[in-house]
Amino acid sequence: MIITRKIRMVMIQGALRQMLCNKIMSITFINQVSGTARIPKAVLLDLFKRTEKLYKKKIREKSISVIFVSENESKKLNSKYRNKAYATNVLSFESFSNDELGDIIICPAVARKQAKDMDVGFVWWLSFLFTHGLLHLIGFDHKTKKQEIKMDDLTKKIICE
């Protein structure tokens, strides 16, 4: 996938790479942000598995990359791909490959600020953003209020299962 290759080419040295695999799928976690609190990879993997149970045909035998980026990198990507000149919490890039679902880009710094502003836990909000990004990769969107409500409800259902 083009975005995956471009992002991997600009990885900072010492990026955390951990592959969690089973016969169904694989998730690659890449942390480009030094000094970031520990990323709850086991929680995110569990959320992936919960989503996979609901959408087996769309997810089965697919791989994804979850990349944690700085505010500066988030702003660059958001500007380049969405024409928005600010750092965002999560971006999803669908793959057009048969074996890749795509990439989920998360900015922990933005997520932490938002979690504090909303008075929710950082891990809960990170879980929400990851699941939200994953739902985008399997075809959900929120261009209308009705779609937004449906997607938010589904995200919460998966997290709270």
PDB file of C-alpha atoms in Angstrom:
ATOM      1  CA  MET A   1       0.000   0.000   0.000  1.00  0.00           C
ATOM      2  CA  ILE A   2       1.352   3.408  -0.947  1.00  0.00           C
ATOM      3  CA  ILE A   3       0.728   5.230   2.358  1.00  0.00           C
ATOM      4  CA  THR A   4       2.187   2.326   4.352  1.00  0.00           C
ATOM      5  CA  ARG A   5       5.351   2.354   2.276  1.00  0.00           C
ATOM      6  CA  LYS A   6       5.699   6.133   2.513  1.00  0.00           C
ATOM      7  CA  ILE A   7       5.207   6.129   6.262  1.00  0.00           C
ATOM      8  CA  ARG A   8       7.586   3.224   6.778  1.00  0.00           C
ATOM      9  CA  MET A   9      10.244   5.065   4.761  1.00  0.00           C
ATOM     10  CA  VAL A  10      10.086   7.993   7.192  1.00  0.00           C
ATOM     11  CA  MET A  11      10.084   5.918  10.370  1.00  0.00           C
ATOM     12  CA  ILE A  12      12.316   7.308  13.061  1.00  0.00           C
ATOM     13  CA  GLN A  13      15.144   5.129  14.231  1.00  0.00           C
ATOM     14  CA  GLY A  14      14.270   2.958  17.184  1.00  0.00           C
ATOM     15  CA  ALA A  15      10.568   2.730  16.323  1.00  0.00           C
ATOM     16  CA  LEU A  16       8.768   0.135  18.376  1.00  0.00           C
ATOM     17  CA  ARG A  17       7.652  -2.665  16.103  1.00  0.00           C
ATOM     18  CA  GLN A  18       5.705  -5.543  17.419  1.00  0.00           C
ATOM     19  CA  MET A  19       3.867  -8.077  15.339  1.00  0.00           C
ATOM     20  CA  LEU A  20       0.946  -9.874  16.928  1.00  0.00           C
ATOM     21  CA  CYS A  21      -0.072 -12.730  14.681  1.00  0.00           C
ATOM     22  CA  ASN A  22      -2.422 -15.639  14.525  1.00  0.00           C
ATOM     23  CA  LYS A  23      -3.810 -17.616  11.626  1.00  0.00           C
ATOM     24  CA  ILE A  24      -6.603 -15.089  11.063  1.00  0.00           C
ATOM     25  CA  MET A  25      -4.822 -11.743  10.850  1.00  0.00           C
ATOM     26  CA  SER A  26      -1.812  -9.705  11.861  1.00  0.00           C
ATOM     27  CA  ILE A  27      -1.432  -6.322  13.463  1.00  0.00           C
ATOM     28  CA  THR A  28       1.793  -4.356  13.360  1.00  0.00           C
ATOM     29  CA  PHE A  29       2.214  -1.689  16.043  1.00  0.00           C
ATOM     30  CA  ILE A  30       4.709   1.066  15.257  1.00  0.00           C
ATOM     31  CA  ASN A  31       5.388   3.783  17.821  1.00  0.00           C
ATOM     32  CA  GLN A  32       7.154   6.784  16.285  1.00  0.00           C
ATOM     33  CA  VAL A  33       6.754   8.900  19.432  1.00  0.00           C
ATOM     34  CA  SER A  34       9.532   8.683  21.990  1.00  0.00           C
ATOM     35  CA  GLY A  35       8.508   9.238  25.578  1.00  0.00           C
ATOM     36  CA  THR A  36       4.927   8.167  24.913  1.00  0.00           C
ATOM     37  CA  ALA A  37       3.137   6.294  27.648  1.00  0.00           C
ATOM     38  CA  ARG A  38       2.949   2.564  27.045  1.00  0.00           C
ATOM     39  CA  ILE A  39       0.515   1.778  24.262  1.00  0.00           C
ATOM     40  CA  PRO A  40      -2.073  -0.821  25.391  1.00  0.00           C
ATOM     41  CA  LYS A  41      -1.402  -3.248  22.523  1.00  0.00           C
ATOM     42  CA  ALA A  42      -3.211  -6.170  24.191  1.00  0.00           C
ATOM     43  CA  VAL A  43      -6.355  -4.030  24.580  1.00  0.00           C
ATOM     44  CA  LEU A  44      -6.237  -2.954  20.931  1.00  0.00           C
ATOM     45  CA  LEU A  45      -5.664  -6.528  19.757  1.00  0.00           C
ATOM     46  CA  ASP A  46      -8.709  -7.635  21.771  1.00  0.00           C
ATOM     47  CA  LEU A  47     -10.797  -4.887  20.131  1.00  0.00           C
ATOM     48  CA  PHE A  48      -9.605  -6.050  16.718  1.00  0.00           C
ATOM     49  CA  LYS A  49     -10.707  -9.602  17.549  1.00  0.00           C
ATOM     50  CA  ARG A  50     -14.122  -8.379  18.747  1.00  0.00           C
ATOM     51  CA  THR A  51     -14.589  -6.435  15.522  1.00  0.00           C
ATOM     52  CA  GLU A  52     -13.415  -9.427  13.497  1.00  0.00           C
ATOM     53  CA  LYS A  53     -16.170 -11.550  15.076  1.00  0.00           C
ATOM     54  CA  LEU A  54     -18.781  -9.075  13.794  1.00  0.00           C
ATOM     55  CA  TYR A  55     -17.258  -8.546  10.330  1.00  0.00           C
ATOM     56  CA  LYS A  56     -15.434 -11.798   9.503  1.00  0.00           C
ATOM     57  CA  LYS A  57     -15.799 -11.498   5.735  1.00  0.00           C
ATOM     58  CA  LYS A  58     -14.275  -8.010   5.650  1.00  0.00           C
ATOM     59  CA  ILE A  59     -11.451  -8.628   8.114  1.00  0.00           C
ATOM     60  CA  ARG A  60     -10.530 -12.315   7.858  1.00  0.00           C
ATOM     61  CA  GLU A  61      -6.902 -12.936   6.897  1.00  0.00           C
ATOM     62  CA  LYS A  62      -6.152  -9.234   6.587  1.00  0.00           C
ATOM     63  CA  SER A  63      -3.292  -7.328   8.169  1.00  0.00           C
ATOM     64  CA  ILE A  64      -3.299  -3.809   9.542  1.00  0.00           C
ATOM     65  CA  SER A  65      -0.691  -1.387  10.793  1.00  0.00           C
ATOM     66  CA  VAL A  66      -1.347   0.846  13.782  1.00  0.00           C
ATOM     67  CA  ILE A  67       1.093   3.736  13.755  1.00  0.00           C
ATOM     68  CA  PHE A  68       1.445   6.177  16.645  1.00  0.00           C
ATOM     69  CA  VAL A  69       2.726   9.559  15.465  1.00  0.00           C
ATOM     70  CA  SER A  70       3.652  12.966  16.852  1.00  0.00           C
ATOM     71  CA  GLU A  71       1.392  16.002  16.613  1.00  0.00           C
ATOM     72  CA  ASN A  72       3.633  17.390  13.887  1.00  0.00           C
ATOM     73  CA  GLU A  73       3.381  14.202  11.800  1.00  0.00           C
ATOM     74  CA  SER A  74      -0.377  14.018  12.390  1.00  0.00           C
ATOM     75  CA  LYS A  75      -0.724  17.594  11.177  1.00  0.00           C
ATOM     76  CA  LYS A  76       1.335  16.854   8.042  1.00  0.00           C
ATOM     77  CA  LEU A  77      -0.728  13.771   7.174  1.00  0.00           C
ATOM     78  CA  ASN A  78      -4.030  15.505   7.930  1.00  0.00           C
ATOM     79  CA  SER A  79      -3.008  18.432   5.745  1.00  0.00           C
ATOM     80  CA  LYS A  80      -1.799  16.250   2.876  1.00  0.00           C
ATOM     81  CA  TYR A  81      -4.701  13.792   2.762  1.00  0.00           C
ATOM     82  CA  ARG A  82      -7.648  15.785   4.162  1.00  0.00           C
ATOM     83  CA  ASN A  83      -6.619  19.399   3.510  1.00  0.00           C
ATOM     84  CA  LYS A  84      -6.985  20.151   7.241  1.00  0.00           C
ATOM     85  CA  ALA A  85      -4.201  22.243   8.781  1.00  0.00           C
ATOM     86  CA  TYR A  86      -4.234  20.748  12.290  1.00  0.00           C
ATOM     87  CA  ALA A  87      -3.158  17.614  14.107  1.00  0.00           C
ATOM     88  CA  THR A  88      -5.959  15.093  14.399  1.00  0.00           C
ATOM     89  CA  ASN A  89      -6.580  12.173  16.729  1.00  0.00           C
ATOM     90  CA  VAL A  90      -6.947   9.345  14.189  1.00  0.00           C
ATOM     91  CA  LEU A  91      -6.616   8.793  10.450  1.00  0.00           C
ATOM     92  CA  SER A  92      -7.424   5.644   8.499  1.00  0.00           C
ATOM     93  CA  PHE A  93      -5.956   4.712   5.148  1.00  0.00           C
ATOM     94  CA  GLU A  94      -7.678   1.849   3.364  1.00  0.00           C
ATOM     95  CA  SER A  95      -5.519  -0.581   1.438  1.00  0.00           C
ATOM     96  CA  PHE A  96      -6.459  -1.825  -1.977  1.00  0.00           C
ATOM     97  CA  SER A  97      -4.417  -4.989  -1.513  1.00  0.00           C
ATOM     98  CA  ASN A  98      -6.182  -8.309  -0.960  1.00  0.00           C
ATOM     99  CA  ASP A  99      -4.159  -9.124   2.151  1.00  0.00           C
ATOM    100  CA  GLU A 100      -4.075  -5.694   3.831  1.00  0.00           C
ATOM    101  CA  LEU A 101      -6.983  -3.896   5.442  1.00  0.00           C
ATOM    102  CA  GLY A 102      -5.012  -0.662   5.788  1.00  0.00           C
ATOM    103  CA  ASP A 103      -3.337   1.662   8.274  1.00  0.00           C
ATOM    104  CA  ILE A 104      -4.657   3.377  11.375  1.00  0.00           C
ATOM    105  CA  ILE A 105      -2.643   6.443  12.374  1.00  0.00           C
ATOM    106  CA  ILE A 106      -3.162   7.664  15.950  1.00  0.00           C
ATOM    107  CA  CYS A 107      -1.692  10.756  17.601  1.00  0.00           C
ATOM    108  CA  PRO A 108      -1.394   9.948  21.339  1.00  0.00           C
ATOM    109  CA  ALA A 109      -0.750  13.603  22.266  1.00  0.00           C
ATOM    110  CA  VAL A 110      -4.022  14.750  20.681  1.00  0.00           C
ATOM    111  CA  ALA A 111      -5.839  11.725  22.118  1.00  0.00           C
ATOM    112  CA  ARG A 112      -4.523  12.474  25.622  1.00  0.00           C
ATOM    113  CA  LYS A 113      -5.702  16.110  25.442  1.00  0.00           C
ATOM    114  CA  GLN A 114      -9.125  15.043  24.191  1.00  0.00           C
ATOM    115  CA  ALA A 115      -9.484  12.381  26.889  1.00  0.00           C
ATOM    116  CA  LYS A 116      -8.678  14.976  29.547  1.00  0.00           C
ATOM    117  CA  ASP A 117     -11.124  17.502  28.034  1.00  0.00           C
ATOM    118  CA  MET A 118     -13.893  14.880  27.927  1.00  0.00           C
ATOM    119  CA  ASP A 119     -13.010  13.531  31.383  1.00  0.00           C
ATOM    120  CA  VAL A 120     -12.550   9.963  30.138  1.00  0.00           C
ATOM    121  CA  GLY A 121      -9.596   7.652  30.589  1.00  0.00           C
ATOM    122  CA  PHE A 122      -6.785   7.768  28.051  1.00  0.00           C
ATOM    123  CA  VAL A 123      -6.920   4.007  27.391  1.00  0.00           C
ATOM    124  CA  TRP A 124     -10.706   4.151  26.874  1.00  0.00           C
ATOM    125  CA  TRP A 125     -10.362   7.044  24.393  1.00  0.00           C
ATOM    126  CA  LEU A 126      -7.462   5.346  22.608  1.00  0.00           C
ATOM    127  CA  SER A 127      -9.662   2.238  22.354  1.00  0.00           C
ATOM    128  CA  PHE A 128     -12.473   4.338  20.902  1.00  0.00           C
ATOM    129  CA  LEU A 129     -10.165   5.948  18.323  1.00  0.00           C
ATOM    130  CA  PHE A 130      -8.639   2.609  17.297  1.00  0.00           C
ATOM    131  CA  THR A 131     -12.066   0.985  16.891  1.00  0.00           C
ATOM    132  CA  HIS A 132     -13.371   4.050  15.048  1.00  0.00           C
ATOM    133  CA  GLY A 133     -10.420   3.862  12.648  1.00  0.00           C
ATOM    134  CA  LEU A 134     -10.923   0.131  12.170  1.00  0.00           C
ATOM    135  CA  LEU A 135     -14.598   0.640  11.311  1.00  0.00           C
ATOM    136  CA  HIS A 136     -13.541   3.171   8.659  1.00  0.00           C
ATOM    137  CA  LEU A 137     -11.240   0.532   7.153  1.00  0.00           C
ATOM    138  CA  ILE A 138     -14.109  -1.930   6.787  1.00  0.00           C
ATOM    139  CA  GLY A 139     -16.357   0.611   5.111  1.00  0.00           C
ATOM    140  CA  PHE A 140     -18.147   2.689   7.739  1.00  0.00           C
ATOM    141  CA  ASP A 141     -18.313   6.462   7.463  1.00  0.00           C
ATOM    142  CA  HIS A 142     -19.957   9.392   9.216  1.00  0.00           C
ATOM    143  CA  LYS A 143     -20.783  11.916   6.524  1.00  0.00           C
ATOM    144  CA  THR A 144     -24.322  12.308   7.871  1.00  0.00           C
ATOM    145  CA  LYS A 145     -25.559  12.673  11.453  1.00  0.00           C
ATOM    146  CA  LYS A 146     -27.357   9.319  11.151  1.00  0.00           C
ATOM    147  CA  GLN A 147     -24.125   7.592  10.033  1.00  0.00           C
ATOM    148  CA  GLU A 148     -22.196   9.306  12.828  1.00  0.00           C
ATOM    149  CA  ILE A 149     -24.630   8.078  15.488  1.00  0.00           C
ATOM    150  CA  LYS A 150     -24.586   4.543  14.060  1.00  0.00           C
ATOM    151  CA  MET A 151     -20.793   4.469  13.931  1.00  0.00           C
ATOM    152  CA  ASP A 152     -20.395   5.878  17.463  1.00  0.00           C
ATOM    153  CA  ASP A 153     -22.928   3.383  18.839  1.00  0.00           C
ATOM    154  CA  LEU A 154     -21.168   0.485  17.117  1.00  0.00           C
ATOM    155  CA  THR A 155     -17.774   1.678  18.362  1.00  0.00           C
ATOM    156  CA  LYS A 156     -19.057   1.826  21.950  1.00  0.00           C
ATOM    157  CA  LYS A 157     -20.727  -1.585  21.583  1.00  0.00           C
ATOM    158  CA  ILE A 158     -17.447  -3.168  20.499  1.00  0.00           C
ATOM    159  CA  ILE A 159     -15.488  -1.493  23.319  1.00  0.00           C
ATOM    160  CA  CYS A 160     -18.013  -2.363  26.027  1.00  0.00           C
ATOM    161  CA  GLU A 161     -18.659  -5.948  24.875  1.00  0.00           C
TER     162      GLU A 161
END
